[in-house]
mmCIF file of C-alpha atoms in Angstrom:
data_model
loop_
_atom_site.group_PDB
_atom_site.id
_atom_site.type_symbol
_atom_site.label_atom_id
_atom_site.label_comp_id
_atom_site.label_asym_id
_atom_site.label_seq_id
_atom_site.Cartn_x
_atom_site.Cartn_y
_atom_site.Cartn_z
ATOM 1 C CA MET A 1 48.844 99.761 82.223
ATOM 2 C CA ALA A 2 52.121 98.664 83.851
ATOM 3 C CA ASN A 3 53.096 95.020 83.721
ATOM 4 C CA LYS A 4 52.645 93.085 86.948
ATOM 5 C CA ARG A 5 55.776 92.101 88.865
ATOM 6 C CA VAL A 6 56.831 88.517 88.187
ATOM 7 C CA THR A 7 56.646 86.470 91.380
ATOM 8 C CA LEU A 8 58.890 83.769 92.773
ATOM 9 C CA VAL A 9 55.992 81.324 92.482
ATOM 10 C CA GLN A 10 55.757 82.001 88.730
ATOM 11 C CA VAL A 11 59.478 81.339 88.343
ATOM 12 C CA ALA A 12 59.120 78.075 90.255
ATOM 13 C CA LYS A 13 56.179 76.967 88.084
ATOM 14 C CA ASP A 14 58.028 77.803 84.874
ATOM 15 C CA ALA A 15 61.158 75.952 85.996
ATOM 16 C CA GLY A 16 59.179 72.970 87.277
ATOM 17 C CA VAL A 17 60.534 73.213 90.815
ATOM 18 C CA SER A 18 59.157 74.254 94.194
ATOM 19 C CA PRO A 19 59.150 77.873 95.375
ATOM 20 C CA ALA A 20 61.458 76.789 98.214
ATOM 21 C CA THR A 21 64.012 75.570 95.657
ATOM 22 C CA VAL A 22 63.929 78.922 93.843
ATOM 23 C CA SER A 23 64.372 80.684 97.181
ATOM 24 C CA HIS A 24 67.434 78.553 97.946
ATOM 25 C CA PHE A 25 68.814 79.361 94.491
ATOM 26 C CA LEU A 26 68.348 83.124 94.980
ATOM 27 C CA ASN A 27 70.065 82.985 98.364
ATOM 28 C CA GLY A 28 73.026 81.010 97.059
ATOM 29 C CA ASN A 29 72.204 77.761 98.866
ATOM 30 C CA PHE A 30 73.324 75.291 96.201
ATOM 31 C CA GLN A 31 74.534 72.414 98.403
ATOM 32 C CA LYS A 32 71.743 69.995 97.476
ATOM 33 C CA MET A 33 70.929 71.442 94.068
ATOM 34 C CA GLY A 34 71.982 69.783 90.831
ATOM 35 C CA SER A 35 73.431 71.688 87.895
ATOM 36 C CA GLU A 36 70.350 70.928 85.776
ATOM 37 C CA THR A 37 68.040 72.443 88.392
ATOM 38 C CA LYS A 38 70.192 75.562 88.698
ATOM 39 C CA GLU A 39 70.190 75.984 84.928
ATOM 40 C CA LYS A 40 66.390 75.653 84.717
ATOM 41 C CA ILE A 41 65.872 78.290 87.414
ATOM 42 C CA SER A 42 68.381 80.648 85.840
ATOM 43 C CA LEU A 43 66.713 80.345 82.437
ATOM 44 C CA SER A 44 63.255 80.960 83.932
ATOM 45 C CA ILE A 45 64.462 84.046 85.792
ATOM 46 C CA THR A 46 65.904 85.459 82.578
ATOM 47 C CA LYS A 47 62.899 84.539 80.432
ATOM 48 C CA LEU A 48 60.315 85.966 82.816
ATOM 49 C CA GLY A 49 62.375 89.004 83.812
ATOM 50 C CA TYR A 50 62.141 88.214 87.521
ATOM 51 C CA GLN A 51 63.672 90.847 89.790
ATOM 52 C CA VAL A 52 64.647 90.171 93.374
ATOM 53 C CA ASN A 53 62.994 92.410 95.961
ATOM 54 C CA PRO A 54 66.025 93.601 97.961
ATOM 55 C CA VAL A 55 64.007 94.378 101.095
ATOM 56 C CA ALA A 56 62.411 90.947 101.115
ATOM 57 C CA LYS A 57 65.729 89.282 100.444
ATOM 58 C CA SER A 58 67.398 91.121 103.320
ATOM 59 C CA LEU A 59 64.640 89.970 105.676
ATOM 60 C CA ILE A 60 65.211 86.360 104.613
ATOM 61 C CA THR A 61 69.026 86.374 104.612
ATOM 62 C CA GLY A 62 69.748 88.976 107.283
ATOM 63 C CA ARG A 63 72.009 90.730 104.771
ATOM 64 C CA MET A 64 71.745 94.025 102.925
ATOM 65 C CA HIS A 65 74.072 92.844 100.126
ATOM 66 C CA THR A 66 75.891 96.163 100.422
ATOM 67 C CA ILE A 67 79.539 96.903 101.226
ATOM 68 C CA GLY A 68 80.668 100.200 102.709
ATOM 69 C CA LEU A 69 83.725 101.718 101.041
ATOM 70 C CA VAL A 70 84.970 104.184 103.642
ATOM 71 C CA LEU A 71 86.505 107.492 102.601
ATOM 72 C CA SER A 72 89.000 109.336 104.763
ATOM 73 C CA ASP A 73 87.752 112.602 106.199
ATOM 74 C CA SER A 74 90.863 114.274 104.747
ATOM 75 C CA THR A 75 90.429 116.034 101.392
ATOM 76 C CA ASP A 76 94.069 117.093 101.030
ATOM 77 C CA ASP A 77 94.900 114.449 98.461
ATOM 78 C CA GLY A 78 93.238 116.314 95.602
ATOM 79 C CA TYR A 79 91.841 115.305 92.242
ATOM 80 C CA PHE A 80 94.444 112.740 91.251
ATOM 81 C CA GLU A 81 94.124 110.846 94.511
ATOM 82 C CA ASP A 82 90.359 110.812 93.932
ATOM 83 C CA LEU A 83 90.963 109.482 90.427
ATOM 84 C CA TYR A 84 93.114 106.639 91.726
ATOM 85 C CA PHE A 85 90.605 105.787 94.437
ATOM 86 C CA LEU A 86 87.682 106.010 92.038
ATOM 87 C CA HIS A 87 89.369 103.503 89.741
ATOM 88 C CA PHE A 88 89.653 101.119 92.691
ATOM 89 C CA ALA A 89 85.990 101.743 93.507
ATOM 90 C CA GLN A 90 84.959 101.124 89.890
ATOM 91 C CA VAL A 91 86.749 97.782 89.699
ATOM 92 C CA ILE A 92 85.422 96.550 93.035
ATOM 93 C CA LYS A 93 81.921 97.738 92.112
ATOM 94 C CA HIS A 94 81.911 95.468 89.041
ATOM 95 C CA GLN A 95 83.348 92.554 91.017
ATOM 96 C CA LEU A 96 80.747 92.880 93.760
ATOM 97 C CA LYS A 97 77.894 93.320 91.270
ATOM 98 C CA ALA A 98 78.781 89.995 89.675
ATOM 99 C CA LEU A 99 78.562 88.441 93.148
ATOM 100 C CA GLY A 100 75.195 90.007 93.942
ATOM 101 C CA TYR A 101 76.435 92.912 96.071
ATOM 102 C CA LYS A 102 76.822 96.672 95.650
ATOM 103 C CA ILE A 103 79.006 99.346 97.256
ATOM 104 C CA ILE A 104 78.187 102.642 98.882
ATOM 105 C CA LEU A 105 80.724 105.382 99.654
ATOM 106 C CA LEU A 106 80.685 106.597 103.247
ATOM 107 C CA ASP A 107 82.877 108.694 105.498
ATOM 108 C CA PHE A 108 83.564 107.604 109.078
ATOM 109 C CA GLU A 109 80.735 109.583 110.627
ATOM 110 C CA GLU A 110 78.304 107.994 108.171
ATOM 111 C CA ILE A 111 79.546 104.442 108.639
ATOM 112 C CA PHE A 112 78.946 104.522 112.378
ATOM 113 C CA MET A 113 75.506 106.084 111.919
ATOM 114 C CA ASN A 114 74.442 103.651 109.184
ATOM 115 C CA ILE A 115 76.107 100.362 110.059
ATOM 116 C CA GLN A 116 72.762 98.592 109.598
ATOM 117 C CA MET A 117 73.013 99.423 105.870
ATOM 118 C CA VAL A 118 76.166 97.381 105.191
ATOM 119 C CA ASP A 119 77.387 93.806 105.534
ATOM 120 C CA GLY A 120 81.090 94.680 105.480
ATOM 121 C CA ILE A 121 83.582 97.546 105.376
ATOM 122 C CA ILE A 122 86.615 98.282 103.182
ATOM 123 C CA VAL A 123 88.979 101.077 104.234
ATOM 124 C CA LYS A 124 92.345 102.478 103.126
ATOM 125 C CA ALA A 125 95.133 102.266 105.706
ATOM 126 C CA THR A 126 96.278 105.744 106.759
ATOM 127 C CA MET A 127 96.979 107.543 110.018
ATOM 128 C CA ASP A 128 93.532 109.152 109.726
ATOM 129 C CA THR A 129 91.764 105.811 109.382
ATOM 130 C CA GLU A 130 93.801 103.967 112.016
ATOM 131 C CA LYS A 131 92.241 105.899 114.889
ATOM 132 C CA PHE A 132 88.840 104.521 113.884
ATOM 133 C CA MET A 133 89.896 100.870 113.595
ATOM 134 C CA PRO A 134 89.028 99.748 117.153
ATOM 135 C CA ARG A 135 85.491 101.108 116.708
ATOM 136 C CA LEU A 136 85.170 99.507 113.257
ATOM 137 C CA MET A 137 86.194 96.123 114.636
ATOM 138 C CA ASN A 138 83.453 96.359 117.275
ATOM 139 C CA LEU A 139 80.725 96.648 114.629
ATOM 140 C CA ASN A 140 80.623 92.857 114.106
ATOM 141 C CA VAL A 141 80.973 93.000 110.327
ATOM 142 C CA PRO A 142 83.988 91.927 108.236
ATOM 143 C CA VAL A 143 86.612 94.667 107.771
ATOM 144 C CA ILE A 144 89.282 94.747 105.056
ATOM 145 C CA THR A 145 92.095 97.291 105.031
ATOM 146 C CA ILE A 146 93.831 98.190 101.792
ATOM 147 C CA GLY A 147 97.389 98.613 103.023
ATOM 148 C CA ARG A 148 98.631 98.024 106.546
ATOM 149 C CA HIS A 149 98.086 99.934 109.754
ATOM 150 C CA ASN A 150 100.674 99.906 112.531
ATOM 151 C CA LEU A 151 98.471 97.414 114.385
ATOM 152 C CA SER A 152 96.467 94.646 112.724
ATOM 153 C CA TYR A 153 93.279 94.998 114.844
ATOM 154 C CA GLY A 154 92.217 91.583 113.532
ATOM 155 C CA ALA A 155 91.084 92.954 110.169
ATOM 156 C CA HIS A 156 91.815 91.337 106.819
ATOM 157 C CA MET A 157 94.700 93.092 105.087
ATOM 158 C CA LEU A 158 95.441 93.351 101.366
ATOM 159 C CA ARG A 159 98.570 95.297 100.485
ATOM 160 C CA VAL A 160 101.383 95.658 98.013
ATOM 161 C CA ASP A 161 105.053 95.029 98.798
ATOM 162 C CA ASP A 162 105.871 98.650 99.625
ATOM 163 C CA TYR A 163 109.352 97.840 100.915
ATOM 164 C CA LEU A 164 110.225 96.239 97.584
ATOM 165 C CA SER A 165 108.777 99.275 95.766
ATOM 166 C CA GLY A 166 111.295 101.500 97.529
ATOM 167 C CA GLN A 167 114.197 99.171 96.787
ATOM 168 C CA THR A 168 113.207 98.764 93.156
ATOM 169 C CA GLY A 169 112.918 102.505 92.615
ATOM 170 C CA VAL A 170 116.342 103.332 94.034
ATOM 171 C CA ASN A 171 118.053 100.471 92.221
ATOM 172 C CA HIS A 172 116.492 101.607 88.930
ATOM 173 C CA LEU A 173 117.679 105.204 89.326
ATOM 174 C CA LEU A 174 121.185 104.149 90.368
ATOM 175 C CA SER A 175 121.381 101.762 87.408
ATOM 176 C CA ARG A 176 120.645 104.709 85.109
ATOM 177 C CA GLY A 177 123.601 106.621 86.546
ATOM 178 C CA TYR A 178 121.701 109.011 88.816
ATOM 179 C CA GLN A 179 123.892 109.187 91.911
ATOM 180 C CA ASN A 180 122.369 112.211 93.651
ATOM 181 C CA LEU A 181 118.817 111.287 94.696
ATOM 182 C CA VAL A 182 116.148 113.012 96.777
ATOM 183 C CA ILE A 183 113.106 111.106 98.077
ATOM 184 C CA LEU A 184 109.687 112.723 98.564
ATOM 185 C CA THR A 185 107.349 111.115 101.106
ATOM 186 C CA TYR A 186 104.882 111.728 103.932
ATOM 187 C CA PRO A 187 106.148 112.547 107.444
ATOM 188 C CA HIS A 188 106.970 109.380 109.363
ATOM 189 C CA GLY A 189 103.882 107.610 110.700
ATOM 190 C CA HIS A 190 101.349 109.296 108.412
ATOM 191 C CA VAL A 191 100.877 106.261 106.137
ATOM 192 C CA PRO A 192 102.595 103.022 107.225
ATOM 193 C CA GLY A 193 102.960 101.853 103.621
ATOM 194 C CA PHE A 194 104.963 104.976 102.775
ATOM 195 C CA ASP A 195 107.236 104.294 105.741
ATOM 196 C CA ASP A 196 107.843 100.844 104.239
ATOM 197 C CA ARG A 197 108.655 102.414 100.849
ATOM 198 C CA LEU A 198 111.144 104.775 102.459
ATOM 199 C CA ASN A 199 112.741 101.949 104.456
ATOM 200 C CA GLY A 200 113.201 99.913 101.286
ATOM 201 C CA ALA A 201 114.676 102.886 99.430
ATOM 202 C CA SER A 202 117.023 103.706 102.337
ATOM 203 C CA GLU A 203 118.250 100.122 102.507
ATOM 204 C CA ALA A 204 119.011 100.107 98.767
ATOM 205 C CA LEU A 205 120.944 103.374 99.148
ATOM 206 C CA ARG A 206 122.849 102.010 102.164
ATOM 207 C CA GLN A 207 123.822 98.903 100.232
ATOM 208 C CA ASN A 208 125.304 101.191 97.587
ATOM 209 C CA GLY A 209 127.197 103.286 100.135
ATOM 210 C CA LYS A 210 124.904 106.309 99.939
ATOM 211 C CA LEU A 211 122.993 108.379 102.478
ATOM 212 C CA THR A 212 119.248 108.984 102.262
ATOM 213 C CA THR A 213 118.035 112.524 101.557
ATOM 214 C CA VAL A 214 114.328 112.977 102.286
ATOM 215 C CA ILE A 215 111.860 115.842 101.907
ATOM 216 C CA THR A 216 108.519 115.279 103.636
ATOM 217 C CA GLY A 217 105.137 116.830 102.969
ATOM 218 C CA ASP A 218 101.511 116.079 102.161
ATOM 219 C CA MET A 219 102.411 114.285 98.908
ATOM 220 C CA THR A 220 100.014 116.310 96.771
ATOM 221 C CA GLU A 221 100.597 117.706 93.295
ATOM 222 C CA THR A 222 101.256 121.119 94.857
ATOM 223 C CA PHE A 223 103.865 119.645 97.185
ATOM 224 C CA GLY A 224 105.715 118.052 94.273
ATOM 225 C CA TYR A 225 105.596 121.310 92.331
ATOM 226 C CA ASP A 226 106.778 123.474 95.221
ATOM 227 C CA THR A 227 109.578 121.060 96.082
ATOM 228 C CA VAL A 228 111.136 121.401 92.635
ATOM 229 C CA VAL A 229 110.785 125.201 92.722
ATOM 230 C CA ASN A 230 112.447 125.394 96.145
ATOM 231 C CA LEU A 231 115.294 123.085 95.127
ATOM 232 C CA VAL A 232 115.988 125.212 92.060
ATOM 233 C CA GLN A 233 115.857 128.471 94.045
ATOM 234 C CA ASN A 234 118.343 127.075 96.555
ATOM 235 C CA ASN A 235 120.581 125.645 93.847
ATOM 236 C CA GLN A 236 120.074 122.133 95.284
ATOM 237 C CA LEU A 237 118.410 120.340 92.383
ATOM 238 C CA PRO A 238 119.483 116.669 92.475
ATOM 239 C CA GLN A 239 119.913 114.348 89.511
ATOM 240 C CA ALA A 240 116.719 112.470 90.359
ATOM 241 C CA LEU A 241 113.563 112.753 92.436
ATOM 242 C CA PHE A 242 112.047 109.536 93.725
ATOM 243 C CA CYS A 243 108.466 110.545 94.583
ATOM 244 C CA LEU A 244 106.777 107.838 96.623
ATOM 245 C CA ASN A 245 103.465 108.426 94.856
ATOM 246 C CA ASP A 246 102.505 109.517 91.351
ATOM 247 C CA ILE A 247 100.580 112.560 92.534
ATOM 248 C CA SER A 248 103.636 114.391 93.818
ATOM 249 C CA ALA A 249 105.639 113.193 90.797
ATOM 250 C CA ILE A 250 103.091 114.829 88.485
ATOM 251 C CA GLY A 251 103.509 118.091 90.375
ATOM 252 C CA ALA A 252 107.273 117.809 89.954
ATOM 253 C CA LEU A 253 106.871 117.287 86.207
ATOM 254 C CA LYS A 254 104.669 120.370 85.946
ATOM 255 C CA ALA A 255 107.298 122.464 87.738
ATOM 256 C CA CYS A 256 109.990 121.182 85.386
ATOM 257 C CA LYS A 257 107.863 122.224 82.424
ATOM 258 C CA ASP A 258 107.288 125.721 83.839
ATOM 259 C CA LEU A 259 110.973 126.144 84.709
ATOM 260 C CA ASN A 260 112.247 124.677 81.416
ATOM 261 C CA ILE A 261 114.059 121.843 83.183
ATOM 262 C CA SER A 262 114.775 119.035 80.742
ATOM 263 C CA ILE A 263 113.425 115.615 81.760
ATOM 264 C CA PRO A 264 115.309 113.349 82.393
ATOM 265 C CA ASP A 265 118.562 115.089 81.327
ATOM 266 C CA LYS A 266 118.540 117.690 84.118
ATOM 267 C CA LEU A 267 116.179 115.880 86.465
ATOM 268 C CA ALA A 268 114.833 112.322 86.412
ATOM 269 C CA VAL A 269 111.451 111.759 88.073
ATOM 270 C CA LEU A 270 110.140 108.416 89.316
ATOM 271 C CA GLY A 271 106.763 107.809 90.961
ATOM 272 C CA VAL A 272 104.913 104.983 92.688
ATOM 273 C CA ASP A 273 101.369 103.738 91.871
ATOM 274 C CA ASP A 274 101.000 103.899 88.061
ATOM 275 C CA MET A 275 97.691 105.729 88.204
ATOM 276 C CA PRO A 276 95.443 104.349 85.460
ATOM 277 C CA THR A 277 95.730 106.263 82.171
ATOM 278 C CA VAL A 278 97.196 109.436 83.730
ATOM 279 C CA SER A 279 100.720 108.171 84.431
ATOM 280 C CA GLU A 280 100.979 106.494 81.048
ATOM 281 C CA LEU A 281 99.768 109.592 79.179
ATOM 282 C CA LEU A 282 102.428 111.663 80.957
ATOM 283 C CA SER A 283 105.007 108.964 80.209
ATOM 284 C CA LEU A 284 105.913 108.893 83.905
ATOM 285 C CA SER A 285 108.321 106.198 85.017
ATOM 286 C CA THR A 286 106.773 104.589 88.086
ATOM 287 C CA ILE A 287 106.360 101.497 90.234
ATOM 288 C CA ARG A 288 103.053 99.906 89.269
ATOM 289 C CA HIS A 289 100.791 98.759 92.071
ATOM 290 C CA PRO A 290 98.215 96.185 90.896
ATOM 291 C CA ILE A 291 95.063 98.101 91.763
ATOM 292 C CA ASN A 292 92.811 95.807 89.676
ATOM 293 C CA GLU A 293 94.076 92.694 91.428
ATOM 294 C CA LEU A 294 93.717 94.365 94.828
ATOM 295 C CA ALA A 295 90.101 95.273 94.108
ATOM 296 C CA GLU A 296 89.237 91.816 92.799
ATOM 297 C CA ALA A 297 90.816 90.120 95.805
ATOM 298 C CA ALA A 298 89.028 92.488 98.208
ATOM 299 C CA ALA A 299 85.652 91.710 96.643
ATOM 300 C CA LYS A 300 86.120 87.946 96.838
ATOM 301 C CA LEU A 301 87.497 88.012 100.379
ATOM 302 C CA MET A 302 84.657 90.224 101.568
ATOM 303 C CA ILE A 303 81.946 87.956 100.163
ATOM 304 C CA LYS A 304 83.676 84.879 101.591
ATOM 305 C CA SER A 305 83.746 86.536 105.017
ATOM 306 C CA ILE A 306 80.093 87.597 104.863
ATOM 307 C CA GLU A 307 78.778 84.264 103.609
ATOM 308 C CA SER A 308 80.719 82.063 106.026
ATOM 309 C CA ASP A 309 77.479 80.987 107.778
ATOM 310 C CA GLY A 310 78.661 82.321 111.135
ATOM 311 C CA GLN A 311 82.012 80.534 111.027
ATOM 312 C CA ARG A 312 84.871 82.827 111.999
ATOM 313 C CA ILE A 313 87.455 83.367 109.278
ATOM 314 C CA GLU A 314 90.967 83.981 110.542
ATOM 315 C CA PRO A 315 92.391 87.365 109.446
ATOM 316 C CA VAL A 316 93.924 87.126 105.989
ATOM 317 C CA GLU A 317 97.015 89.053 104.900
ATOM 318 C CA GLU A 318 97.841 88.985 101.203
ATOM 319 C CA VAL A 319 100.820 90.811 99.691
ATOM 320 C CA PHE A 320 100.813 91.712 96.003
ATOM 321 C CA PRO A 321 103.961 92.233 93.887
ATOM 322 C CA THR A 322 104.827 95.496 92.155
ATOM 323 C CA GLU A 323 106.290 96.167 88.707
ATOM 324 C CA LEU A 324 108.748 98.766 87.448
ATOM 325 C CA MET A 325 107.334 100.743 84.515
ATOM 326 C CA VAL A 326 110.195 102.528 82.746
ATOM 327 C CA ARG A 327 109.041 105.439 80.615
ATOM 328 C CA ARG A 328 110.485 108.763 79.486
ATOM 329 C CA THR A 329 111.025 110.498 82.828
ATOM 330 C CA SER A 330 113.924 108.308 83.907
#
């Protein structure tokens, strides 16, 4: 015979407090609750194995304790982009779990159909996602963008210093003696953060009296691979490729391996992101973006926005620093 579910009343009796006090504890209302009372309730919950009924809790609080992590409809980014995004999702999942929330992955069609399921939305800033921002902001739930859109829309924004990433990358390659550089990036306007990276790189080149040479594409592994092949076929291989993400840099490395191009003697390759585990295993020199810190900050900001008791929180913009990771490819 299955054990009966432990009730809130049983927890209250065991802790020596009223059921109302336990309810306040479970809903995070600690204003008039002493530390001793909180400890007693916590110990009773653990001892008795009490489990919160999520449906009942949502009826009491008006919250589902669920955050929607919105995926772009585009699938062109491939496996490595998924890996990078999944690492972000994993970190934020653990952060939210510790705060009593969970995440669900949704695309844009799903988020508009199931807005009642979530208390807030987190979305990556790309050209694809920007067209949905006005509709997202009308859903009356907190919205956080990872990276910047061309317009703010009143959403919270957490981003890295992409302009500095571009400057840092060019200055590193020039300091190593690579004078002939080619930059790989998205077409202008596709991802605002990549435009910032290119602007920073171009400014660093200008300051050193050099012109900017750019090849644009979808920034996938295939694009990086094909770019190297085409440069070799046209006898235009530079001294260094500055790929504005790691995915395309990995494709470039694969092409160099297939074509027996020595790295970095014949071609230096530098990426941006520092994808967890993958970039380090390939010994790829790159500009590290602090994905763990971004995820942690997003989780905390989201919960603060949700649990503000109806008080409007002014849009927050937080910029995170980057770090040059010098490995074998440069």
